[in-house]
Short mmCIF file of C-alpha atoms in Angstrom, two decimals:
data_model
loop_
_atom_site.label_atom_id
_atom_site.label_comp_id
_atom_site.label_asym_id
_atom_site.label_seq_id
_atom_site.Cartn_x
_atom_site.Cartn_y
_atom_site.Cartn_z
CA UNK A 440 0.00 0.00 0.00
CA UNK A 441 1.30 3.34 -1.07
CA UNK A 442 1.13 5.58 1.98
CA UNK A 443 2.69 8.20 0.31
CA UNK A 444 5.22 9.32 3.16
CA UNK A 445 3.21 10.58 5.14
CA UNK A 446 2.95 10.00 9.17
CA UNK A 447 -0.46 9.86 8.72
CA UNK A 448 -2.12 7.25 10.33
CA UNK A 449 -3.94 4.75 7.83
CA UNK A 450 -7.39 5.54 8.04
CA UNK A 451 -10.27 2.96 9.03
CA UNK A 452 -13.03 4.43 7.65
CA UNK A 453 -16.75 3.45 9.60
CA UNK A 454 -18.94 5.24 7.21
CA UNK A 455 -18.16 3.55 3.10
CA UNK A 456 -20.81 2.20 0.70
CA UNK A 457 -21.67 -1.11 -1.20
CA UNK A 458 -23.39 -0.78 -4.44
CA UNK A 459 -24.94 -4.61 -4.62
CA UNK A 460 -23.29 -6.55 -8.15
CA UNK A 461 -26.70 -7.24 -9.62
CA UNK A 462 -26.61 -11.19 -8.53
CA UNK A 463 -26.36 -10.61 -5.00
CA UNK A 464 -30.06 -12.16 -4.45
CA UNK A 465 -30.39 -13.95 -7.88
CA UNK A 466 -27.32 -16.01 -7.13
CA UNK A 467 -28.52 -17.04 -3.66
CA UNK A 468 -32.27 -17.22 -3.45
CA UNK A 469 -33.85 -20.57 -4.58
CA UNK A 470 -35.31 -20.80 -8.11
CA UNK A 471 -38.56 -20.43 -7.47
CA UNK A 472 -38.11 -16.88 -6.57
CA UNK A 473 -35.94 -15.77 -9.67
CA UNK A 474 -38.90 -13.90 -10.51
CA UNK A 475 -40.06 -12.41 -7.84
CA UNK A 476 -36.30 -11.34 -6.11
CA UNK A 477 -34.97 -8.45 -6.26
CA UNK A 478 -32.79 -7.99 -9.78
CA UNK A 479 -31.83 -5.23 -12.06
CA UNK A 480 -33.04 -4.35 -15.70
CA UNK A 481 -32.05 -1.62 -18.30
CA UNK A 482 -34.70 0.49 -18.65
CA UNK A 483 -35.66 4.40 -19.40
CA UNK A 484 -35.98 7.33 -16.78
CA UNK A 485 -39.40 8.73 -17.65
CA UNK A 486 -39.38 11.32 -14.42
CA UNK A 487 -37.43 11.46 -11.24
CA UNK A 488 -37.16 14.36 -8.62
CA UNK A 489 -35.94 14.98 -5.11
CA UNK A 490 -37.17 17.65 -3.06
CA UNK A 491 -38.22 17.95 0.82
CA UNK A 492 -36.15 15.00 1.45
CA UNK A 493 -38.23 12.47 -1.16
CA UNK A 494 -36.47 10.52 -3.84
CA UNK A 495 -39.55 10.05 -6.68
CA UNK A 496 -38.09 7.96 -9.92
CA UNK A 497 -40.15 6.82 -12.01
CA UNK A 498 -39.32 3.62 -14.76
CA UNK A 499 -40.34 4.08 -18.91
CA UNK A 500 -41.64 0.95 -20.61
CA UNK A 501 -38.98 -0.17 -23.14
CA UNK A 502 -38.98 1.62 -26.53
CA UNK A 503 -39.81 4.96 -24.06
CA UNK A 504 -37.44 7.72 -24.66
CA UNK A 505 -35.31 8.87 -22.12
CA UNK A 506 -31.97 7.96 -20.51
CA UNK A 507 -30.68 4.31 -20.09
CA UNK A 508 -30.26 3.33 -16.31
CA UNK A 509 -29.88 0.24 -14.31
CA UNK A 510 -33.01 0.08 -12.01
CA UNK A 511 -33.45 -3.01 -9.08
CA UNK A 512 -36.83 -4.51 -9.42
CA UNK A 513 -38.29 -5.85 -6.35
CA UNK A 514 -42.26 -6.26 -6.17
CA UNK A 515 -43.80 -2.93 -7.08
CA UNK A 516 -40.53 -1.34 -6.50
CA UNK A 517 -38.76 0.20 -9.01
CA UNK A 518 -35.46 1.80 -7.72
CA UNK A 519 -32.83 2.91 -10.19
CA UNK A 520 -28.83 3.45 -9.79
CA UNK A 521 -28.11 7.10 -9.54
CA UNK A 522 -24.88 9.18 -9.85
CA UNK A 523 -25.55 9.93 -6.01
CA UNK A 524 -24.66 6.32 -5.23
CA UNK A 525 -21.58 6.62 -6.87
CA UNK A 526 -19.99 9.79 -7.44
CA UNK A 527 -16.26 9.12 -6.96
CA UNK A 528 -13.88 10.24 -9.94
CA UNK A 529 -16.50 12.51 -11.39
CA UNK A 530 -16.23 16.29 -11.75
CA UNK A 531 -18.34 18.01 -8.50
CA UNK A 532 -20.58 20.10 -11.09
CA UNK A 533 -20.81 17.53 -12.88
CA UNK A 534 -22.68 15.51 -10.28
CA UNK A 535 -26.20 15.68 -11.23
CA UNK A 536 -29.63 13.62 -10.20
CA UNK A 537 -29.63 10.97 -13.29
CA UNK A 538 -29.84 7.40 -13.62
CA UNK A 539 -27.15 5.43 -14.73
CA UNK A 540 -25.30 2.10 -15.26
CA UNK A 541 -23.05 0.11 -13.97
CA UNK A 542 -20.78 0.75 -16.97
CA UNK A 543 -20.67 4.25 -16.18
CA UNK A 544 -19.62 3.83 -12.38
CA UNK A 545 -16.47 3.66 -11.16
CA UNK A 546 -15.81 -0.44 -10.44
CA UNK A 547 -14.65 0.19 -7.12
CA UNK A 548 -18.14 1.38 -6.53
CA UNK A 549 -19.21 -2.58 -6.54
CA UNK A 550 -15.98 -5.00 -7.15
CA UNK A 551 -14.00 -5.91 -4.08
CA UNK A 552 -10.25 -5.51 -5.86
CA UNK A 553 -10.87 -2.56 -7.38
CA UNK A 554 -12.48 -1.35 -4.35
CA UNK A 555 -9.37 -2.17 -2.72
CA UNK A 556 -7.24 -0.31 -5.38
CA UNK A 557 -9.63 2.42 -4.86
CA UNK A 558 -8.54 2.32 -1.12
CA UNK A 559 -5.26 2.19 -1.85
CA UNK A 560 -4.73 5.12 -3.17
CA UNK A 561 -6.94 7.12 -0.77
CA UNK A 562 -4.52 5.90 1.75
CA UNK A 563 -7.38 3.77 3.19
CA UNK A 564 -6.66 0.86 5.22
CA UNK A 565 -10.39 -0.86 6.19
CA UNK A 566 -14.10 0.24 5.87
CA UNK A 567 -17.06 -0.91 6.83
CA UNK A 568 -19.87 -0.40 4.11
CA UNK A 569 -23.60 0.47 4.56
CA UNK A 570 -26.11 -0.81 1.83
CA UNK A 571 -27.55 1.13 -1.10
CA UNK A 572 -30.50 -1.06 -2.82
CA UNK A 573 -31.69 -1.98 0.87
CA UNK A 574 -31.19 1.13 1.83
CA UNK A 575 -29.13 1.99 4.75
CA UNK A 576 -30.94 -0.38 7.26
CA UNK A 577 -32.90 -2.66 5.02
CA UNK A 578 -35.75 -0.58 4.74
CA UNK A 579 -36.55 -2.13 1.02
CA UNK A 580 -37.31 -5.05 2.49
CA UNK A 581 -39.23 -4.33 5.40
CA UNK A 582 -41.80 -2.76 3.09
CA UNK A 583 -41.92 -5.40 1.20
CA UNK A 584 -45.27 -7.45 1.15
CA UNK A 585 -43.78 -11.31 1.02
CA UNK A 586 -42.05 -11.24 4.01
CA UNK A 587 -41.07 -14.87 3.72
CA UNK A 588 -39.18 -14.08 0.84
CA UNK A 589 -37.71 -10.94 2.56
CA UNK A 590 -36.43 -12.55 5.33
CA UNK A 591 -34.85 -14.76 2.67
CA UNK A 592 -33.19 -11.95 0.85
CA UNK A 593 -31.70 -10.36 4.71
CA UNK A 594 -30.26 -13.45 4.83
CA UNK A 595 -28.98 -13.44 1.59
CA UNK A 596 -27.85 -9.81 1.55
CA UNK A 597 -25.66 -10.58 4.79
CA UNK A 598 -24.27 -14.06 3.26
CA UNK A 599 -22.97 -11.92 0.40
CA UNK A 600 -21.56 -9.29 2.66
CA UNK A 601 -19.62 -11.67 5.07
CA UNK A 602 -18.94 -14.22 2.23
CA UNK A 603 -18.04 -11.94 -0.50
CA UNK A 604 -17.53 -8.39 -0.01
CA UNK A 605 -16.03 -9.06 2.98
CA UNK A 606 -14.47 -12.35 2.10
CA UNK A 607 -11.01 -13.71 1.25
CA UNK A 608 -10.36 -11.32 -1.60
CA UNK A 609 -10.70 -8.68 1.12
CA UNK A 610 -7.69 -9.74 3.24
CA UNK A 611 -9.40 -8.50 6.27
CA UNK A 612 -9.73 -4.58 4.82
CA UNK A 613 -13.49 -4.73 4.54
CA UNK A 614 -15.55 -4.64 7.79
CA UNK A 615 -18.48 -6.83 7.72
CA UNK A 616 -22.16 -4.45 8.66
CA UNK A 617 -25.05 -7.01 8.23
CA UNK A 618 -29.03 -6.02 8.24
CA UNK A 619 -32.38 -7.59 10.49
CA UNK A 620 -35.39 -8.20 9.46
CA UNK A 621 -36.57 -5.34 11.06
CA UNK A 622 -40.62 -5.99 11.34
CA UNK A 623 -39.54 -9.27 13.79
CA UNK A 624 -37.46 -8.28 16.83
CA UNK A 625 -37.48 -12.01 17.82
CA UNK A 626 -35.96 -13.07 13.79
CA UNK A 627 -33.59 -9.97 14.38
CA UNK A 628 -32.38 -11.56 17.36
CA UNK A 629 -31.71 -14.50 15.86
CA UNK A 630 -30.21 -13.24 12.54
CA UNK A 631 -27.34 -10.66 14.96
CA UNK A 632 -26.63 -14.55 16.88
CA UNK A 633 -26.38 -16.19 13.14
CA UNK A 634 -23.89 -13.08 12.11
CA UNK A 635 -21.60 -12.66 15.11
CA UNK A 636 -20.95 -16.23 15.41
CA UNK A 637 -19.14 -15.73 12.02
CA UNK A 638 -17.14 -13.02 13.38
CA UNK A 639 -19.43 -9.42 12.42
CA UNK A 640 -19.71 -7.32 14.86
CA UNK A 641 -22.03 -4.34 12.87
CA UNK A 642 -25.66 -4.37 12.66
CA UNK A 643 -27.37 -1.61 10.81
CA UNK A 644 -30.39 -0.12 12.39
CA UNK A 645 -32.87 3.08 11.85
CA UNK A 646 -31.97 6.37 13.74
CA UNK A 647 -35.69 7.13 14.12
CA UNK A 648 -37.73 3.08 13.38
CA UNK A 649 -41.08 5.49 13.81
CA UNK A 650 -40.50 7.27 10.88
CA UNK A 651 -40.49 3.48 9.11
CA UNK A 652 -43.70 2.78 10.92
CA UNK A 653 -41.87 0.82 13.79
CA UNK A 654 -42.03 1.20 17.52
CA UNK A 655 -39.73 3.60 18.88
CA UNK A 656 -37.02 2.88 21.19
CA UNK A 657 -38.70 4.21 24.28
CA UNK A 658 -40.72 0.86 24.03
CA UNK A 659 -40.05 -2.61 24.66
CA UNK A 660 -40.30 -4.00 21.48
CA UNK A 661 -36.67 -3.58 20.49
CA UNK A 662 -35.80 -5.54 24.11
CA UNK A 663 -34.82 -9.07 22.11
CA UNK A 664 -32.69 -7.39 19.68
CA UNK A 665 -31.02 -5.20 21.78
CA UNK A 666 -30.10 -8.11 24.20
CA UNK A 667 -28.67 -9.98 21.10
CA UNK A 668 -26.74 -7.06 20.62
CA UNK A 669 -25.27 -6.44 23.86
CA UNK A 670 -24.53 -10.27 24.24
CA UNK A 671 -22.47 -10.52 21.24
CA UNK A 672 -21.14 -7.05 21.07
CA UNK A 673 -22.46 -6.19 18.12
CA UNK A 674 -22.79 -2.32 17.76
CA UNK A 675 -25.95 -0.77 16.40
CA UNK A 676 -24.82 1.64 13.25
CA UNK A 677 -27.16 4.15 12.12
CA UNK A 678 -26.84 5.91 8.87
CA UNK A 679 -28.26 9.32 8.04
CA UNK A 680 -31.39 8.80 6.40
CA UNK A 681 -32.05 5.22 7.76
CA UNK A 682 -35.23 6.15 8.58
CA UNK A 683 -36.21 7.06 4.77
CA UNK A 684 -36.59 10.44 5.82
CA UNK A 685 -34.01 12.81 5.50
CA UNK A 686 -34.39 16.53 7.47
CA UNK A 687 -35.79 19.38 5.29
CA UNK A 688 -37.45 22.24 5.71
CA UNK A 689 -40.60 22.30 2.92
CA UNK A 690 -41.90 19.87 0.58
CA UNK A 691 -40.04 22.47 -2.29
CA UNK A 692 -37.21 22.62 0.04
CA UNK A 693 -33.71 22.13 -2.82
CA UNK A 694 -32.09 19.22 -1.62
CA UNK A 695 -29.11 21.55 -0.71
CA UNK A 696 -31.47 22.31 2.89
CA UNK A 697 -31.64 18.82 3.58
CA UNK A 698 -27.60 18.60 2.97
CA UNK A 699 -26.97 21.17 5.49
CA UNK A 700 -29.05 19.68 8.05
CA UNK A 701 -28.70 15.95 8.02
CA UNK A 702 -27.37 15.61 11.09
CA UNK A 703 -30.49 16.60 12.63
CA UNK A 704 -31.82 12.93 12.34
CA UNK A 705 -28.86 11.92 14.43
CA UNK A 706 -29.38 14.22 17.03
CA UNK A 707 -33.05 13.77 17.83
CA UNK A 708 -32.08 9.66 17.71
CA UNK A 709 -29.42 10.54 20.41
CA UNK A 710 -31.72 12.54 22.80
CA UNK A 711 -33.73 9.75 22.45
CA UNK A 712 -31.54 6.59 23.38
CA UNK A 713 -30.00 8.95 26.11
CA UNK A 714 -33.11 9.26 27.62
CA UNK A 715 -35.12 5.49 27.09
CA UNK A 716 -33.18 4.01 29.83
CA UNK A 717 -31.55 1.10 27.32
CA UNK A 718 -28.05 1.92 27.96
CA UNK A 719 -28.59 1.11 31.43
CA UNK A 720 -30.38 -2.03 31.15
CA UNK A 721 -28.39 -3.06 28.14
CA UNK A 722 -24.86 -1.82 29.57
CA UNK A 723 -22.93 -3.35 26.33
CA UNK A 724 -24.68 -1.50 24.24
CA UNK A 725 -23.02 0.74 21.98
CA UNK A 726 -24.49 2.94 19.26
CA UNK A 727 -22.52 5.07 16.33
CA UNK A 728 -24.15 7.75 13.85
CA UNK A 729 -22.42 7.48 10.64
CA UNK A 730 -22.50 10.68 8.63
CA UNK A 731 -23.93 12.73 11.40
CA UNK A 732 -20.55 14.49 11.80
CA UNK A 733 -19.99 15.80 15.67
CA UNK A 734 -19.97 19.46 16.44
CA UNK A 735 -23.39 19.60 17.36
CA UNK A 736 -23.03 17.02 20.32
CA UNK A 737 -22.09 19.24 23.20
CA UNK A 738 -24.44 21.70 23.31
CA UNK A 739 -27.40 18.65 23.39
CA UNK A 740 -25.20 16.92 25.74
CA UNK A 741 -25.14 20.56 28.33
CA UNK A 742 -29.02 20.73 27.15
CA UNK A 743 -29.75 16.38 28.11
CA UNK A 744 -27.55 17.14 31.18
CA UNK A 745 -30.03 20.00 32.61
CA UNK A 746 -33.09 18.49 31.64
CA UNK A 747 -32.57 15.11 33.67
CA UNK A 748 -31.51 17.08 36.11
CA UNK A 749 -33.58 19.24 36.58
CA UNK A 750 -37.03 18.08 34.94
CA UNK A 751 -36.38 14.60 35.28
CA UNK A 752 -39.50 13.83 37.65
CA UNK A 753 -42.49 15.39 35.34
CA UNK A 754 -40.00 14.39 31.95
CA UNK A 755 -41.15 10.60 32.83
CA UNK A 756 -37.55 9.27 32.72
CA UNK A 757 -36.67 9.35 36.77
CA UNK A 758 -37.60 6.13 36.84
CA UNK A 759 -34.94 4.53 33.99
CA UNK A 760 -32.76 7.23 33.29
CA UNK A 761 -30.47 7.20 36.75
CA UNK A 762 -27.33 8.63 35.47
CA UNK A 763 -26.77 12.19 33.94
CA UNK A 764 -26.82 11.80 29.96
CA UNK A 765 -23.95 12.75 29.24
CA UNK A 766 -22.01 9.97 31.14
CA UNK A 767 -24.08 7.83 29.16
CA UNK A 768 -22.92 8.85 25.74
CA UNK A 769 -19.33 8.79 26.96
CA UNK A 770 -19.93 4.94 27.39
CA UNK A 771 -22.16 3.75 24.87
CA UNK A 772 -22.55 6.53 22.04
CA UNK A 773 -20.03 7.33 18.51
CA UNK A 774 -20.06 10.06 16.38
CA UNK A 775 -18.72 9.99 13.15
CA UNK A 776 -17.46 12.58 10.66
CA UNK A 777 -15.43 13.47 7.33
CA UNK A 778 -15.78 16.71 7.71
CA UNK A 779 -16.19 18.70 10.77
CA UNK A 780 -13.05 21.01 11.90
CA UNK A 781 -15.65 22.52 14.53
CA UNK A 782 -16.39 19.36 16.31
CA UNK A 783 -12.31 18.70 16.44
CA UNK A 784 -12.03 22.21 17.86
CA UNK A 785 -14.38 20.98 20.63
CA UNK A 786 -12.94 17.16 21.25
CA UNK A 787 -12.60 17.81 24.82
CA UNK A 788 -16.64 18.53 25.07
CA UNK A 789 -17.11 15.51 23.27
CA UNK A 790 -14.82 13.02 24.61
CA UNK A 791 -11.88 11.50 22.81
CA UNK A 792 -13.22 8.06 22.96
CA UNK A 793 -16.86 8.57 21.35
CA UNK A 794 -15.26 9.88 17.58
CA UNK A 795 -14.64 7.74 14.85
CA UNK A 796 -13.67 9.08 11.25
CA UNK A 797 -15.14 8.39 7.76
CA UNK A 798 -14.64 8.78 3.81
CA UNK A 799 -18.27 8.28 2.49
CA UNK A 800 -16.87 6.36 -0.72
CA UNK A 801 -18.22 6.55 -3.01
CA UNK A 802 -21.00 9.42 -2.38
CA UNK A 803 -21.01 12.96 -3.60
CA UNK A 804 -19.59 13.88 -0.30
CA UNK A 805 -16.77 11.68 -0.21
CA UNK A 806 -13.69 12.83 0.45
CA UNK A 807 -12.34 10.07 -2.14
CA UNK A 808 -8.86 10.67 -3.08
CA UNK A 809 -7.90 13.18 -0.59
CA UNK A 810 -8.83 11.43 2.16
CA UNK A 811 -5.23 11.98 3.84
CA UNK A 812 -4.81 15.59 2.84
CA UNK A 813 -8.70 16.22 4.42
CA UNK A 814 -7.32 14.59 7.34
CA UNK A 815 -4.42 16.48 7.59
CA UNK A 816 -5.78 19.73 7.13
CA UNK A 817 -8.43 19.30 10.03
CA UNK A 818 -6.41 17.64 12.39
CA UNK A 819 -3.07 18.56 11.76
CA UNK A 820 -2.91 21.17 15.22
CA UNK A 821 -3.42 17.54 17.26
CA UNK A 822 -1.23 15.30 19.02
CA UNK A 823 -0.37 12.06 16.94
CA UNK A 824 -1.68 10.02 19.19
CA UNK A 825 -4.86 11.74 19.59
CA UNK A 826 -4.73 11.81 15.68
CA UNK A 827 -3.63 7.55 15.79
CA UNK A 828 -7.32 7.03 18.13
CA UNK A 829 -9.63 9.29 15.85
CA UNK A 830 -8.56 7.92 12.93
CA UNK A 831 -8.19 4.19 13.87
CA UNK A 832 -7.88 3.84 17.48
CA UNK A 833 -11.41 3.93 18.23
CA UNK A 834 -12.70 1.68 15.32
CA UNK A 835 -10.38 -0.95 16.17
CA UNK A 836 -11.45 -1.24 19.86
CA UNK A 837 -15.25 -0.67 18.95
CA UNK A 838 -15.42 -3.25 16.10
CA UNK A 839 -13.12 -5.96 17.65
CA UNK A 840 -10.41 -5.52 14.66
CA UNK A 841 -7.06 -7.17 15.05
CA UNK A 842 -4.45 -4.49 16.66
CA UNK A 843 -3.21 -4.26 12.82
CA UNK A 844 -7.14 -3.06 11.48
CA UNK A 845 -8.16 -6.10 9.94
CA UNK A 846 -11.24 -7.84 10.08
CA UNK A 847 -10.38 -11.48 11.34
CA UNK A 848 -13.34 -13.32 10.43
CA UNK A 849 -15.09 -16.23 12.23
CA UNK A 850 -13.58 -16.23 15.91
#
């Protein structure tokens, strides 16, 4: 690995993205469902928008006119590759809402060695990657209507990801993040057992399940899955946008509100894990908010801090909520950022231990090939080894990697 001279630290970056190869369910589902599993055809864009935080796209029939993309069909769903799923080595104005193909993404975007490459050269060591056609906590298929056959393609969607994208072409540099069936607490259980036994130690989640029509976390509908979770030391990673609703402002809100304001999802998902009592009855527990960058943590830690203590007993959480929030985050909660020289100003009001550090390959905001100079830049007035923990330190310990930042595999 070229590490181009420099003393910085190779990066292990907690917040990457899959695009699925478009066998990932044909390939592993039984044949009765080749029809009715999710798999991708080339078809014509007849409309597509994206304002207020909804993504609209809309398939042509063939012979249509319009512009050739590669759409998953699942069900009714219709869902088609955009240049926002894979930006990387394309001009910033350039980036534009279309559909494309997988011709005209970059292969890293989807094949493990040049993925690798791809890392190489953004002096990259490991990264864990969040979905993109199951969206960022498998909300495709908990909408879906068979849910026999979408349990089947969870399953299938984390065999691929343990056996394949994070298999021996790998070499331990991708980081295994696996989905639940989401509508089953009980099956999600089950399916974080099935997965940590084989050595993951990632489970993607929603920052706000209500939003997905799920019961929140204040509930105890979550209890069996959590349990799993804190038994196995699995760590529940939440995505911006996980609950298929990202912040805006107005329905004709320009997406660039929403892109200002994303971490906004994040932080009302914080205030709320801080204050259901889990972390307490779950003590293992441990939670990270990829994308959700970290400067706006210590003012809604002061904020938590003064509200338990002082409206605690009429705020209905006196009763599980026993320690001040704060000291719960510092123990159970992660932030993660690519971009936040405010937050890194501030690293003392967040606590050194609670930051982890991402690239966002291969997204518009991806720092993608200048990881190292970003890194640099931002945190170049910081001690190395306060540099060494943010950029690798802290994923190693969360996510069990060997002391080098490798994924080991079954344990």
């Amino acid at each position: 690995m070229d590490t181009h001279a420099s003393t910085f630290p190779l990066i292990i970056s907690v917040d990457d993205h899959t695009v699925e190869p478009a066998g990932v369910w044909q390939d592993r589902l039984p044949a009765r469902y080749q029809d009715t599993a999710p798999r991708v055809v080339r078809a014509p864009l007849k409309e597509m928008t994206f304002l207020g935080g909804r993504f609209r796209p809309v398939m042509g029939e063939p012979g249509d006119e319009g512009p050739l993309g590669d759409w998953w069909v699942y069900g009714d769903l219709r869902r088609p590759l955009t240049r926002l799923d894979t930006a990387v080595g394309v001009d910033r104005d350039e980036v534009r809402l279309e559909v494309i193909t997988y011709e005209q993404m970059r292969p890293g975007s989807y094949d493990v060695p040049a993925r690798l490459a791809d890392m190489d050269v953004n002096h990259v060591q490991s990264a864990l990657c969040f979905p993109t056609f199951p969206r960022f906590c498998g909300q495709t298929f908990t909408e879906a209507r068979d849910r026999e056959l979408a349990l089947l393609c969870v399953r299938a969607y984390n065999d691929w990801m343990v056996e394949e994208w994070c298999g021996p072409r790998a070499r331990g540099r991708l980081i295994p993040l696996t989905l639940i069936p989401l509508w089953d607490p009980e099956l999600a259980a089950a399916e974080v057992r099935r997965n940590a036994a084989r050595g993951v130690r990632a489970v993607a989640f929603s920052e706000i399940p209500p939003h997905l029509g799920l019961p929140s976390v204040h509930t105890g509908a979550w209890d069996p899955f959590l349990a799993a979770c804190d038994e196995t030391g699995t760590v529940v990673a939440m995505h911006i946008g996980s609950s298929s609703r990202m912040p805006s402002t107005s329905a004709d809100a320009p997406p660039a509100v929403g892109s200002v304001i994303t971490f906004a999802n994040c932080c009302f998902s914080m205030v709320d894990w801080l204050m259901s009592g889990k972390f307490e009855r779950f003590p293992n527990l441990r939670v990270m908010y990829a994308e959700g960058q970290i400067g706006w943590i210590p003012y809604i830690l002061e904020r938590a801090d003064v509200v338990w203590e002082e409206n605690r007993g009429w705020g209905g959480v006196a009763d599980k909520v026993t320690r001040p929030p704060s000291e719960l985050f510092a123990e159970h909660v992660y932030g993660c950022f690519f971009d936040d020289a405010f937050g890194l100003r501030n690293l003392d009001s967040i606590g050194l231990g609670n930051v982890l550090y991402e690239t966002d390959y291969p997204h518009s905001d991806s720092t993608w090939p200048k990881s190292r100079e970003v890194g640099e830049a931002q945190m170049g007035h910081l001690p190395a080894d306060v540099v060494e923990r943010i950029v690798r330190g802290n994923a190693i310990e969360l996510l069990e990697l060997t002391s080098d930042g490798l994924w080991q595999g079954p344990v």
